[in-house]
Coordinates of C-alpha atoms in Angstrom, one line a residue:
M414 CA 0.0 0.0 0.0
S415 CA 1.4 3.4 -0.9
K416 CA 1.7 6.3 1.5
R417 CA -1.2 8.1 -0.2
Q418 CA -3.4 5.1 -0.1
S419 CA -2.6 4.4 3.6
R420 CA -3.7 7.9 4.5
N421 CA -7.0 7.9 2.8
S422 CA -8.9 7.1 6.0
A423 CA -8.2 6.5 9.6
Q424 CA -11.1 4.0 9.8
A425 CA -13.0 1.6 7.6
P426 CA -16.7 1.0 7.9
S427 CA -17.6 -1.8 10.3
R428 CA -19.7 -4.8 9.5
S429 CA -23.4 -4.1 9.5
A430 CA -25.3 -5.6 12.4
D431 CA -27.8 -6.9 9.9
S432 CA -25.2 -9.0 8.2
F433 CA -25.9 -12.0 10.5
A434 CA -29.4 -12.2 9.3
A435 CA -28.2 -11.8 5.7
Q436 CA -26.3 -15.1 6.0
K437 CA -29.5 -16.9 5.1
R438 CA -28.9 -15.9 1.6
T439 CA -25.1 -16.3 1.4
S440 CA -24.3 -19.8 0.5
P441 CA -25.1 -21.6 -2.8
K442 CA -27.3 -24.5 -2.2
R443 CA -25.7 -27.8 -3.1
H444 CA -27.5 -31.1 -3.3
G445 CA -25.7 -34.4 -3.2
G446 CA -26.5 -38.1 -3.1
P447 CA -24.5 -41.2 -2.2
M448 CA -21.4 -42.1 -4.1
G449 CA -20.2 -45.6 -4.7
G450 CA -19.8 -48.4 -7.2
G451 CA -22.3 -48.8 -10.0
P452 CA -24.7 -46.3 -11.4
A453 CA -26.1 -46.0 -7.9
G454 CA -23.2 -43.6 -7.4
M455 CA -24.9 -40.9 -9.5
M456 CA -25.3 -37.7 -7.5
L457 CA -28.5 -35.8 -7.4
Q458 CA -28.8 -32.8 -9.7
G459 CA -27.8 -29.6 -7.9
E460 CA -27.8 -26.0 -8.8
K461 CA -27.3 -25.6 -12.5
A462 CA -25.6 -22.8 -14.5
K463 CA -27.6 -20.7 -16.8
D464 CA -24.9 -20.7 -19.4
F465 CA -22.9 -24.0 -18.9
K466 CA -20.8 -23.8 -22.1
G467 CA -19.9 -20.2 -21.8
T468 CA -19.0 -20.5 -18.1
M469 CA -16.8 -23.6 -18.7
K470 CA -15.1 -21.8 -21.6
R471 CA -14.1 -18.9 -19.3
L472 CA -13.0 -21.3 -16.6
L473 CA -10.9 -23.2 -19.2
R474 CA -9.2 -19.9 -20.1
Y475 CA -7.9 -19.8 -16.5
L476 CA -6.6 -23.3 -17.0
G477 CA -5.2 -22.4 -20.3
R478 CA -2.6 -20.2 -18.6
H479 CA -1.0 -23.4 -17.4
L480 CA -1.5 -25.4 -20.7
P481 CA 1.8 -27.4 -20.7
A482 CA 1.2 -28.6 -17.2
V483 CA -2.4 -29.5 -18.0
I484 CA -1.4 -31.5 -21.1
A485 CA 1.2 -33.3 -19.1
V486 CA -1.4 -34.2 -16.5
M487 CA -3.8 -35.5 -19.1
A488 CA -1.1 -37.6 -20.7
M489 CA 0.0 -39.1 -17.3
A490 CA -3.6 -39.7 -16.2
A491 CA -4.3 -41.6 -19.5
G492 CA -1.0 -43.5 -19.3
S493 CA -1.6 -44.5 -15.6
T494 CA -5.0 -45.8 -16.5
I495 CA -3.8 -47.8 -19.6
F496 CA -1.1 -49.5 -17.5
M497 CA -3.7 -50.4 -14.9
I498 CA -6.1 -51.8 -17.5
F499 CA -3.6 -54.3 -18.8
G500 CA -3.3 -55.8 -15.2
P501 CA -6.2 -58.4 -15.4
K502 CA -5.1 -59.5 -18.9
I503 CA -1.5 -60.1 -17.7
L504 CA -2.8 -61.9 -14.6
A505 CA -4.9 -64.2 -16.9
G506 CA -1.6 -65.6 -18.3
A507 CA -0.5 -66.6 -14.7
T508 CA -3.9 -68.2 -14.1
D509 CA -3.6 -70.2 -17.4
E510 CA -0.1 -71.3 -16.5
L511 CA -1.3 -72.4 -13.0
F512 CA -4.3 -74.2 -14.5
K513 CA -2.2 -75.9 -17.2
G514 CA 0.4 -77.1 -14.7
I515 CA -2.2 -78.5 -12.3
M516 CA -4.2 -80.3 -15.0
G517 CA -0.9 -81.7 -16.4
K518 CA 0.0 -83.0 -13.0
I519 CA -3.4 -84.6 -12.6
T520 CA -3.4 -86.2 -16.1
G521 CA 0.3 -87.1 -15.9
S522 CA 0.9 -85.4 -19.2
G523 CA 3.1 -82.5 -17.8
G524 CA 5.7 -81.7 -15.3
G525 CA 3.6 -79.6 -13.0
V526 CA 3.3 -75.9 -12.5
D527 CA 6.0 -73.7 -14.1
F528 CA 6.6 -71.3 -11.3
G529 CA 9.4 -69.6 -13.2
A530 CA 7.0 -68.6 -15.9
I531 CA 4.5 -67.4 -13.3
A532 CA 7.2 -65.4 -11.6
Q533 CA 8.0 -63.7 -14.8
I534 CA 4.4 -62.8 -15.4
M535 CA 4.0 -61.5 -11.8
F536 CA 7.1 -59.3 -12.2
K537 CA 5.7 -57.9 -15.3
L538 CA 2.4 -57.2 -13.6
I539 CA 4.1 -55.5 -10.6
A540 CA 6.1 -53.4 -13.1
F541 CA 2.9 -52.3 -14.8
Y542 CA 1.2 -51.4 -11.5
L543 CA 4.3 -49.5 -10.3
I544 CA 4.4 -47.5 -13.5
S545 CA 0.7 -46.7 -13.2
A546 CA 1.1 -45.6 -9.5
A547 CA 4.1 -43.4 -10.4
L548 CA 2.3 -41.7 -13.2
S549 CA -0.7 -41.2 -11.0
Y550 CA 1.4 -39.7 -8.2
V551 CA 3.2 -37.3 -10.5
Q552 CA 0.0 -36.1 -12.3
G553 CA -1.6 -35.6 -8.9
F554 CA 1.3 -33.5 -7.7
I555 CA 1.3 -31.3 -10.9
M556 CA -2.5 -30.9 -10.9
S557 CA -2.5 -29.8 -7.3
G558 CA -0.1 -27.0 -8.1
V559 CA -2.2 -26.0 -11.2
T560 CA -5.5 -25.9 -9.3
M561 CA -3.9 -23.8 -6.5
K562 CA -2.6 -21.3 -9.0
V563 CA -6.0 -21.1 -10.7
T564 CA -7.9 -20.6 -7.5
R565 CA -5.3 -18.1 -6.3
S566 CA -5.9 -16.1 -9.6
L567 CA -9.6 -16.3 -9.0
R568 CA -9.4 -15.0 -5.5
R569 CA -7.0 -12.3 -6.5
D570 CA -9.4 -11.2 -9.3
I571 CA -12.3 -11.2 -6.9
N572 CA -10.3 -9.2 -4.3
D573 CA -9.3 -6.7 -6.9
K574 CA -12.9 -6.4 -8.1
I575 CA -14.1 -5.7 -4.5
H576 CA -12.0 -2.6 -4.5
R577 CA -13.2 -1.5 -7.9
L578 CA -16.9 -1.8 -7.2
P579 CA -18.9 1.3 -6.4
F580 CA -20.2 1.7 -2.9
G581 CA -23.7 1.5 -4.3
F582 CA -23.1 -2.2 -5.1
Y583 CA -22.9 -3.0 -1.4
D584 CA -26.1 -1.2 -0.6
H585 CA -28.0 -4.0 -2.2
T586 CA -25.6 -6.9 -1.7
T587 CA -25.0 -8.5 1.7
H588 CA -21.5 -9.0 3.0
G589 CA -22.0 -12.7 3.2
E590 CA -23.0 -12.9 -0.4
V591 CA -19.6 -11.4 -1.4
L592 CA -17.7 -13.6 1.0
S593 CA -19.5 -16.6 -0.5
R594 CA -17.9 -15.9 -3.9
I595 CA -14.4 -15.9 -2.6
T596 CA -14.8 -18.9 -0.2
N597 CA -17.6 -21.3 -1.1
D598 CA -17.7 -20.8 -4.9
V599 CA -13.9 -20.8 -5.4
D600 CA -13.6 -23.8 -3.1
T601 CA -16.1 -25.7 -5.3
I602 CA -14.1 -24.8 -8.4
N603 CA -10.9 -25.9 -6.7
Q604 CA -12.2 -29.3 -5.6
T605 CA -13.6 -30.0 -9.1
M606 CA -10.4 -29.1 -10.9
S607 CA -8.2 -31.0 -8.4
Q608 CA -10.3 -34.1 -8.4
S609 CA -12.7 -34.3 -11.3
L610 CA -10.6 -33.1 -14.1
T611 CA -8.2 -36.0 -13.9
Q612 CA -11.1 -38.3 -12.9
I613 CA -12.8 -37.4 -16.2
I614 CA -9.7 -38.5 -18.1
T615 CA -9.2 -41.7 -16.1
S616 CA -12.8 -42.6 -16.2
L617 CA -13.2 -42.2 -20.0
T618 CA -10.0 -44.0 -20.6
S619 CA -11.0 -46.8 -18.3
V620 CA -14.5 -47.2 -19.9
I621 CA -13.0 -47.3 -23.4
G622 CA -10.1 -49.6 -22.3
F623 CA -12.3 -52.0 -20.4
I624 CA -14.7 -52.3 -23.3
V625 CA -11.8 -53.0 -25.7
M626 CA -10.3 -55.6 -23.4
M627 CA -13.6 -57.3 -22.8
L628 CA -14.3 -57.4 -26.6
T629 CA -10.9 -59.0 -27.2
I630 CA -11.9 -61.8 -24.7
S631 CA -15.6 -62.4 -25.7
W632 CA -18.1 -60.2 -27.5
Q633 CA -21.0 -62.3 -26.3
M634 CA -20.1 -61.8 -22.6
T635 CA -19.4 -58.1 -23.3
L636 CA -23.0 -57.7 -24.6
V637 CA -24.3 -59.2 -21.4
A638 CA -22.2 -56.9 -19.3
L639 CA -23.3 -53.8 -21.2
G640 CA -26.9 -54.8 -21.0
I641 CA -26.9 -54.5 -17.2
I642 CA -26.2 -50.7 -17.3
P643 CA -29.6 -49.5 -18.8
L644 CA -31.6 -51.5 -16.2
S645 CA -29.5 -50.1 -13.3
M646 CA -29.9 -46.6 -14.6
I647 CA -33.6 -46.8 -14.9
L648 CA -33.9 -48.0 -11.3
V649 CA -31.5 -45.3 -10.0
I650 CA -33.1 -42.4 -11.9
S651 CA -36.6 -43.3 -10.6
V652 CA -35.3 -43.2 -7.0
V653 CA -33.3 -39.9 -7.7
R654 CA -36.5 -38.2 -9.0
K655 CA -38.3 -39.1 -5.8
S656 CA -35.5 -38.1 -3.4
Q657 CA -34.3 -34.9 -5.1
K658 CA -37.0 -32.7 -3.6
H659 CA -36.1 -34.0 -0.2
F660 CA -32.4 -33.2 -0.7
K661 CA -33.3 -29.7 -1.7
N662 CA -35.4 -29.3 1.4
Q663 CA -32.6 -30.7 3.5
Q664 CA -30.2 -28.1 2.1
N665 CA -32.7 -25.3 2.6
Y666 CA -33.4 -26.2 6.2
L667 CA -29.7 -26.8 6.9
G668 CA -29.1 -23.2 5.7
H669 CA -31.8 -21.9 8.0
V670 CA -30.4 -23.8 11.0
N671 CA -26.9 -22.6 10.3
S672 CA -28.1 -19.0 9.9
Q673 CA -30.1 -19.1 13.1
V674 CA -27.2 -20.5 15.1
E675 CA -24.8 -17.8 13.7
E676 CA -27.3 -15.1 14.4
L677 CA -27.8 -16.2 18.0
Y678 CA -24.1 -16.7 18.6
G679 CA -23.3 -13.3 17.2
S680 CA -25.9 -11.6 19.4
H681 CA -25.9 -13.8 22.4
V682 CA -25.5 -10.9 24.8
I683 CA -28.7 -9.3 23.5
V684 CA -30.6 -12.6 23.7
K685 CA -29.6 -13.0 27.3
A686 CA -30.2 -9.3 28.2
F687 CA -33.8 -9.5 26.9
N688 CA -34.5 -13.1 28.2
G689 CA -34.9 -14.4 24.7
E690 CA -33.4 -17.9 25.4
A691 CA -36.7 -19.7 25.5
A692 CA -37.9 -18.1 22.2
A693 CA -34.5 -18.8 20.6
V694 CA -34.7 -22.5 21.6
R695 CA -38.3 -22.8 20.3
A696 CA -37.3 -21.3 16.9
F697 CA -34.3 -23.5 16.7
D698 CA -36.3 -26.6 17.5
E699 CA -38.8 -25.8 14.8
Q700 CA -36.1 -25.5 12.1
N701 CA -34.2 -28.5 13.4
E702 CA -37.4 -30.6 13.4
A703 CA -38.0 -29.6 9.8
L704 CA -34.4 -30.5 8.9
Y705 CA -34.8 -33.9 10.6
H706 CA -37.9 -34.9 8.5
A707 CA -36.4 -33.7 5.2
A708 CA -33.0 -35.4 6.0
W709 CA -34.2 -38.8 6.9
K710 CA -36.5 -39.1 3.9
A711 CA -33.7 -38.0 1.6
N712 CA -31.1 -40.3 3.1
F713 CA -33.5 -43.3 3.2
L714 CA -34.4 -43.0 -0.5
S715 CA -30.9 -42.4 -1.5
G716 CA -29.8 -45.4 0.5
L717 CA -32.1 -47.6 -1.6
M718 CA -30.0 -46.9 -4.8
M719 CA -27.0 -48.9 -3.9
P720 CA -28.9 -52.1 -2.9
L721 CA -31.0 -51.9 -6.0
A722 CA -28.1 -51.3 -8.3
N723 CA -26.1 -54.0 -6.6
F724 CA -29.0 -56.5 -7.0
V725 CA -29.1 -55.9 -10.7
S726 CA -25.4 -55.9 -11.0
N727 CA -25.2 -59.3 -9.2
L728 CA -27.8 -60.8 -11.5
G729 CA -25.7 -59.8 -14.5
F730 CA -22.6 -61.1 -12.7
V731 CA -24.3 -64.5 -12.3
A732 CA -25.2 -64.5 -16.0
I733 CA -21.6 -63.7 -17.0
C734 CA -20.2 -66.5 -14.8
I735 CA -22.6 -69.0 -16.2
L736 CA -21.9 -68.0 -19.8
G737 CA -18.2 -67.8 -19.2
G738 CA -18.2 -71.3 -17.5
W739 CA -20.1 -72.8 -20.4
M740 CA -17.7 -71.2 -23.0
A741 CA -14.7 -72.4 -21.0
A742 CA -16.2 -75.9 -20.9
K743 CA -16.6 -75.9 -24.6
G744 CA -13.0 -74.8 -25.1
N745 CA -13.9 -71.4 -26.5
L746 CA -12.3 -69.5 -23.6
S747 CA -9.5 -70.3 -21.2
I748 CA -9.9 -70.2 -17.5
G749 CA -7.6 -67.1 -17.3
D750 CA -9.7 -65.3 -19.8
V751 CA -12.9 -65.9 -17.8
Q752 CA -11.1 -64.7 -14.6
A753 CA -9.8 -61.6 -16.5
F754 CA -13.3 -60.8 -17.8
V755 CA -14.8 -61.1 -14.4
Q756 CA -12.3 -58.6 -13.1
Y757 CA -13.0 -56.2 -15.9
V758 CA -16.8 -56.4 -15.2
R759 CA -16.2 -55.7 -11.5
Q760 CA -14.1 -52.7 -12.4
F761 CA -16.3 -51.5 -15.2
N762 CA -19.0 -50.2 -13.0
Q763 CA -16.7 -47.8 -11.1
P764 CA -15.8 -45.5 -14.0
I765 CA -19.4 -45.5 -15.2
S766 CA -20.5 -44.2 -11.8
Q767 CA -17.6 -41.7 -11.8
V768 CA -18.8 -40.3 -15.1
A769 CA -22.3 -40.0 -13.7
N770 CA -21.0 -38.2 -10.6
I771 CA -18.7 -35.9 -12.6
S772 CA -21.6 -34.8 -14.9
N773 CA -23.4 -33.5 -11.8
V774 CA -20.3 -32.1 -10.2
L775 CA -19.5 -30.1 -13.4
Q776 CA -23.0 -28.6 -13.2
Q777 CA -22.4 -27.5 -9.7
T778 CA -19.0 -26.2 -10.6
A779 CA -20.4 -24.3 -13.6
A780 CA -23.0 -22.8 -11.2
A781 CA -20.3 -21.7 -8.8
A782 CA -18.0 -20.4 -11.6
E783 CA -21.0 -18.5 -13.1
R784 CA -21.5 -16.7 -9.7
V785 CA -17.9 -15.8 -9.6
F786 CA -17.8 -14.5 -13.2
D787 CA -21.1 -12.6 -12.7
F788 CA -19.5 -10.9 -9.8
L789 CA -16.4 -10.1 -11.9
E790 CA -18.6 -8.6 -14.6
E791 CA -20.3 -6.2 -12.2
E792 CA -20.0 -2.6 -13.4
D793 CA -16.9 -0.9 -11.9
E794 CA -16.8 2.6 -10.5
I795 CA -17.0 5.4 -13.0
A796 CA -13.7 5.4 -14.8
E797 CA -11.3 8.3 -14.0
T798 CA -10.9 10.7 -16.8
P799 CA -7.6 10.6 -18.7
G800 CA -5.2 13.1 -17.2
A801 CA -6.9 13.0 -13.8
L802 CA -5.4 15.3 -11.2
S803 CA -2.9 14.2 -8.5
V804 CA -2.2 16.0 -5.3
N805 CA 1.1 17.8 -4.9
H806 CA 2.2 16.5 -1.4
G807 CA 5.8 17.4 -1.9
G808 CA 5.4 21.1 -2.3
G809 CA 7.1 21.2 -5.7
P810 CA 5.9 23.1 -8.7
D811 CA 2.4 22.4 -10.0
S812 CA 1.6 21.1 -13.5
D813 CA -1.4 20.3 -15.6
T814 CA -2.1 17.1 -13.6
L815 CA -0.3 17.9 -10.3
V816 CA -2.0 20.5 -8.1
S817 CA -1.5 21.9 -4.6
V818 CA -4.4 21.8 -2.2
S819 CA -4.9 24.1 0.7
G820 CA -8.3 22.8 1.8
N821 CA -10.9 25.2 0.4
I822 CA -14.1 23.2 -0.1
T823 CA -17.2 24.3 -2.1
F824 CA -20.5 22.5 -2.3
D825 CA -22.1 23.9 -5.5
D826 CA -25.8 23.3 -5.6
I827 CA -25.5 19.5 -5.2
T828 CA -28.4 17.0 -5.3
F829 CA -28.0 13.4 -4.4
G830 CA -30.0 10.2 -3.7
Y831 CA -28.9 6.7 -3.1
N832 CA -31.8 5.3 -5.1
A833 CA -33.5 6.8 -8.1
G834 CA -36.5 8.9 -7.1
Q835 CA -35.4 9.2 -3.5
T836 CA -33.4 12.4 -3.0
V837 CA -31.5 12.7 0.2
I838 CA -29.6 16.0 -0.4
H839 CA -31.5 18.9 -2.0
N840 CA -29.6 21.7 -3.7
F841 CA -27.0 21.8 -1.0
S842 CA -24.6 24.8 -1.3
A843 CA -21.8 25.9 1.1
A844 CA -18.3 27.4 0.9
I845 CA -15.7 26.4 3.5
Q846 CA -12.4 28.2 3.7
S847 CA -9.1 26.5 4.3
G848 CA -8.3 25.9 7.9
K849 CA -11.8 26.4 9.2
K850 CA -13.6 24.1 11.6
V851 CA -17.1 23.2 10.2
A852 CA -19.7 21.5 12.2
I853 CA -22.6 19.6 10.6
V854 CA -25.5 19.1 12.9
G855 CA -29.1 18.0 12.6
P856 CA -31.4 15.2 13.6
T857 CA -30.9 11.6 12.6
G858 CA -31.5 11.1 8.9
A859 CA -30.9 14.7 8.0
G860 CA -28.0 13.8 5.6
K861 CA -25.0 14.6 7.7
T862 CA -23.0 11.5 7.0
T863 CA -24.1 11.5 3.4
I864 CA -22.3 14.8 2.9
V865 CA -19.1 13.2 4.1
K866 CA -19.5 10.2 1.8
L867 CA -20.0 12.6 -1.2
L868 CA -17.0 14.6 -0.1
M869 CA -14.8 11.5 0.0
R870 CA -16.4 10.5 -3.4
F871 CA -17.7 7.2 -2.1
Y872 CA -20.7 8.2 -4.2
D873 CA -20.9 10.8 -7.0
V874 CA -23.5 13.6 -6.9
N875 CA -26.5 13.5 -9.2
Q876 CA -26.4 17.2 -9.9
G877 CA -24.0 20.1 -9.1
A878 CA -20.4 19.7 -8.1
I879 CA -18.1 19.5 -5.0
R880 CA -14.8 21.4 -5.5
V881 CA -11.5 21.4 -3.7
D882 CA -9.6 24.6 -4.3
G883 CA -11.7 25.2 -7.4
H884 CA -11.1 21.7 -8.8
D885 CA -14.1 19.3 -9.2
I886 CA -13.4 16.3 -7.1
R887 CA -14.4 14.1 -10.0
D888 CA -11.3 15.4 -11.8
F889 CA -9.0 13.9 -9.2
K890 CA -7.8 10.3 -9.1
R891 CA -9.8 8.7 -6.3
D892 CA -6.8 7.6 -4.3
E893 CA -5.2 11.0 -4.6
L894 CA -8.5 12.7 -3.5
R895 CA -8.8 10.4 -0.5
S896 CA -5.2 10.9 0.5
L897 CA -6.3 14.5 1.6
F898 CA -8.6 13.2 4.2
G899 CA -8.3 11.6 7.6
M900 CA -11.4 10.0 9.1
V901 CA -12.5 9.0 12.6
L902 CA -15.9 7.4 12.7
Q903 CA -18.3 6.6 15.5
D904 CA -18.0 2.9 14.7
T905 CA -14.4 2.0 15.5
W906 CA -12.5 -0.4 13.2
L907 CA -9.4 -2.2 14.4
F908 CA -7.9 -5.3 12.9
G909 CA -6.1 -8.3 14.5
G910 CA -2.6 -7.1 15.2
T911 CA -0.5 -5.1 17.6
I912 CA -1.7 -1.8 18.9
A913 CA 1.3 -0.2 17.2
D914 CA 0.3 -1.7 13.9
N915 CA -3.3 -0.4 14.2
I916 CA -2.1 3.1 14.9
R917 CA 0.5 2.9 12.1
Y918 CA -2.3 2.0 9.6
G919 CA -2.7 5.8 9.3
R920 CA 0.8 6.0 7.8
L921 CA 2.5 2.8 7.1
E922 CA 6.1 4.2 7.0
A923 CA 5.8 5.9 10.4
T924 CA 8.5 5.1 12.9
D925 CA 7.9 3.8 16.4
E926 CA 8.6 7.3 17.8
Q927 CA 6.1 8.9 15.5
V928 CA 3.5 6.2 16.5
K929 CA 4.1 7.0 20.2
A930 CA 3.9 10.8 19.6
A931 CA 0.5 10.3 17.9
A932 CA -0.6 8.2 20.8
K933 CA 0.4 10.9 23.3
A934 CA -1.5 13.5 21.3
A935 CA -4.6 11.4 21.4
Q936 CA -4.3 10.8 25.1
V937 CA -3.8 7.1 24.5
D938 CA -0.2 6.6 25.5
H939 CA -0.9 6.3 29.3
F940 CA -3.3 3.4 29.1
V941 CA -1.2 1.6 26.4
R942 CA 1.8 1.6 28.7
T943 CA -0.4 -0.1 31.4
L944 CA -1.1 -3.1 29.1
P945 CA 0.9 -6.3 29.5
D946 CA 2.9 -5.9 26.3
G947 CA 2.3 -2.1 25.7
Y948 CA 2.4 -1.2 22.1
H949 CA 3.2 -4.8 21.1
M950 CA 0.0 -6.1 22.7
V951 CA -2.0 -8.1 20.0
L952 CA -5.7 -7.2 19.6
N953 CA -7.9 -10.1 18.9
E954 CA -10.2 -10.4 15.9
E955 CA -12.9 -8.1 17.3
A956 CA -10.6 -6.0 19.4
S957 CA -12.7 -7.1 22.4
N958 CA -9.7 -7.2 24.7
V959 CA -9.8 -3.4 25.0
S960 CA -12.8 -1.2 25.9
G961 CA -14.9 0.8 23.5
G962 CA -13.5 4.1 24.6
Q963 CA -9.9 2.8 24.3
K964 CA -10.7 1.6 20.8
Q965 CA -11.9 5.1 20.0
L966 CA -8.7 6.6 21.3
L967 CA -6.6 4.3 19.1
T968 CA -8.5 5.4 16.0
I969 CA -8.0 9.0 16.9
A970 CA -4.3 8.3 17.3
R971 CA -4.4 6.7 13.8
A972 CA -5.9 9.9 12.3
I973 CA -3.4 12.1 14.1
L974 CA -0.5 10.0 12.7
A975 CA -1.9 10.2 9.1
D976 CA -1.4 14.0 9.3
P977 CA -4.1 14.8 6.7
Q978 CA -4.9 18.2 5.2
I979 CA -8.7 17.7 5.8
L980 CA -10.2 16.0 8.8
I981 CA -13.6 14.3 9.1
L982 CA -14.8 13.5 12.6
D983 CA -18.1 11.6 12.8
E984 CA -19.1 11.5 16.5
A985 CA -15.4 10.8 17.2
T986 CA -15.7 11.2 21.0
S987 CA -19.0 9.4 21.5
S988 CA -17.5 6.4 23.2
V989 CA -15.3 8.1 25.8
D990 CA -16.0 9.5 29.3
T991 CA -16.4 13.2 30.0
R992 CA -12.9 13.6 31.4
T993 CA -11.2 11.8 28.5
E994 CA -13.4 13.8 26.1
I995 CA -12.0 17.0 27.4
L996 CA -8.5 15.8 26.9
I997 CA -9.2 14.5 23.4
Q998 CA -11.0 17.8 22.5
K999 CA -7.8 19.7 23.4
A1000 CA -5.7 17.3 21.3
M1001 CA -8.2 17.5 18.4
D1002 CA -8.2 21.3 18.6
N1003 CA -4.4 21.2 18.2
L1004 CA -4.7 18.7 15.4
M1005 CA -7.4 20.8 13.6
R1006 CA -5.4 24.0 13.8
G1007 CA -4.5 25.1 10.2
R1008 CA -6.6 22.2 8.7
T1009 CA -10.0 22.2 7.2
S1010 CA -12.2 20.1 9.5
F1011 CA -15.7 18.6 9.3
V1012 CA -17.2 17.6 12.6
I1013 CA -20.5 15.7 12.8
A1014 CA -21.9 15.9 16.3
H1015 CA -25.1 15.2 18.2
R1016 CA -23.8 16.7 21.4
L1017 CA -23.9 20.3 20.3
S1018 CA -21.9 21.4 23.4
T1019 CA -18.7 19.9 21.7
I1020 CA -18.9 22.2 18.6
R1021 CA -19.5 25.6 20.2
N1022 CA -16.1 26.8 19.0
A1023 CA -16.7 25.9 15.4
D1024 CA -16.0 28.5 12.8
L1025 CA -19.1 27.5 10.9
I1026 CA -22.1 25.4 11.8
L1027 CA -24.2 23.9 9.1
V1028 CA -27.7 23.0 10.4
M1029 CA -29.3 20.3 8.2
R1030 CA -32.9 19.1 8.1
E1031 CA -34.2 16.6 5.7
G1032 CA -31.3 17.1 3.3
D1033 CA -31.4 20.9 3.3
I1034 CA -29.3 23.5 5.0
V1035 CA -31.8 25.4 7.0
E1036 CA -29.4 27.5 9.0
Q1037 CA -25.7 28.3 9.0
G1038 CA -23.5 30.5 11.2
K1039 CA -21.6 30.5 14.5
H1040 CA -22.9 29.1 17.7
E1041 CA -23.8 32.4 19.3
E1042 CA -25.4 33.7 16.1
L1043 CA -27.6 30.7 15.7
L1044 CA -28.7 30.7 19.3
E1045 CA -29.7 34.4 19.0
K1046 CA -31.9 33.6 16.0
G1047 CA -33.9 31.2 18.1
G1048 CA -34.4 28.9 15.1
F1049 CA -34.1 25.2 14.5
Y1050 CA -30.5 25.0 15.9
A1051 CA -31.6 26.7 19.1
Q1052 CA -34.3 24.1 19.5
L1053 CA -31.8 21.3 19.0
Y1054 CA -29.4 22.9 21.5
N1055 CA -31.9 23.7 24.2
S1056 CA -33.5 20.2 23.9
Q1057 CA -30.3 18.8 25.4
F1058 CA -31.0 20.6 28.7
E1059 CA -34.8 20.2 28.9
D1060 CA -36.2 18.3 31.9
N1061 CA -37.8 15.2 30.5
S1062 CA -40.3 15.2 33.3

């Protein structure tokens, strides 16, 4: 991260409290059935892609970046299968030698079993199996590397896309839905490529190889073996159709149960505070009971497939044994050929079931890949104009694209709404001089925070313009514009890391001395030194090992370290006690001196010394001026101010 990027904000927006409930819609629903030998191994049809061919082509383009490795994997997978297929045929020679020797001994026409010949055959068989295993191991090793590289590329592309999407995208998309793309969907793609791609090759090679080898032994017995497959498939498909709806219900109810557990776990303090345990248990029992009924029906019906398929397969096996014995008795086949054919028949069902499984797995993979590619095709932020402006931080001479900024802000008749037809800001105009402290006040929903979002260009105005030193902010590069600002929000954001790292997030290249100086200015140094490891203490994932007020102090220290030209403070002292607030206010006054500052506050007593107070109501500036001036007017600001001291009784 560059210096300018690291300074763009002292805080990031925290996760919405509603995101726990949103998890109900986050995970793609997957439906699966039993896997095993025979057509019974066919999986139930899951979520299907709308454009299977187009999606798979895009996915193959990612694989195409590693084409030599993929070709090598395919060749090794096919070679491994071919060497394995020859095993039963070679073993048939040993069986024939053993049978010939025993019969010769019985009839007295031979010298017994030729163990030397059998040993040669067995060494040949072992060599074939060793070569097959070696090729399989190498192709697995190479394919694992390829799939990890592909999934790494997908995750990197998704992560890059997250930063290019406009903020409006996240207004209608849950956090969990975005996370599902980079976790569940990419994991599905990874598993398919690492397992199914080579399995497709080995299965198809096995099916073709087994049929060829069986035909070389006996075409009559091959017809009997192939005739078993349609009957098994008819039985399995009939069961699949009946059980599919139950598997879908199982996945739906499983999602509801998981979502409810996650919601309750994330808000267990609230549940206990309002004595909601009994209601939570009842709600969970209802969902769990529904899951139970759907799950046992699905698993019972799917459990019938294997016995049914095995029954049909065994009938065919009996027919093959009878036919093979009859042909051997007539001298049309050797005992070794019958034994080899039986082995091929036993192994033949496995690749057939794998192909059936893979066809469904590919459907699920295409659905997951389609969700990923749909996300990658979302419209990016409005592109920056060629020759966009950069900020002259170094104080050198300006140029056509490099400009100095002193901090003059102008809102020129701006109008904005998050959604079409719902205007939040109406014809807002204001002029703020460099170095002035501007307070934005008003009731909840008046549009105070929206003004800040527009100023940072998280959203673009619908009409009008916001200018910094006369330059439309849309003419700046976004990262350059945001490098001017330091933000401290009411909702604190700290990441898992040391306290020093969290403060240094405001300026990544800052030294330890500069970090401590910022901490002292934010009145945070004293309590940090009382902690077990001081500045090296590691905050946990939710930073729950420090208090809310201490977290607020750390974010203020981060903003101080960033040393921005423009400050934005959104209820920055809302989580601290009165004594600490006074100390922070002094530190903030020193920090704001000489800088343009925007302060959003509900406690109006904290902004009495502001150079300009903008009073907002329903998206409009209804009053503006200094504290004393607005009180003398006796208008809306005076009502807000005096309401803080009214006796509620």
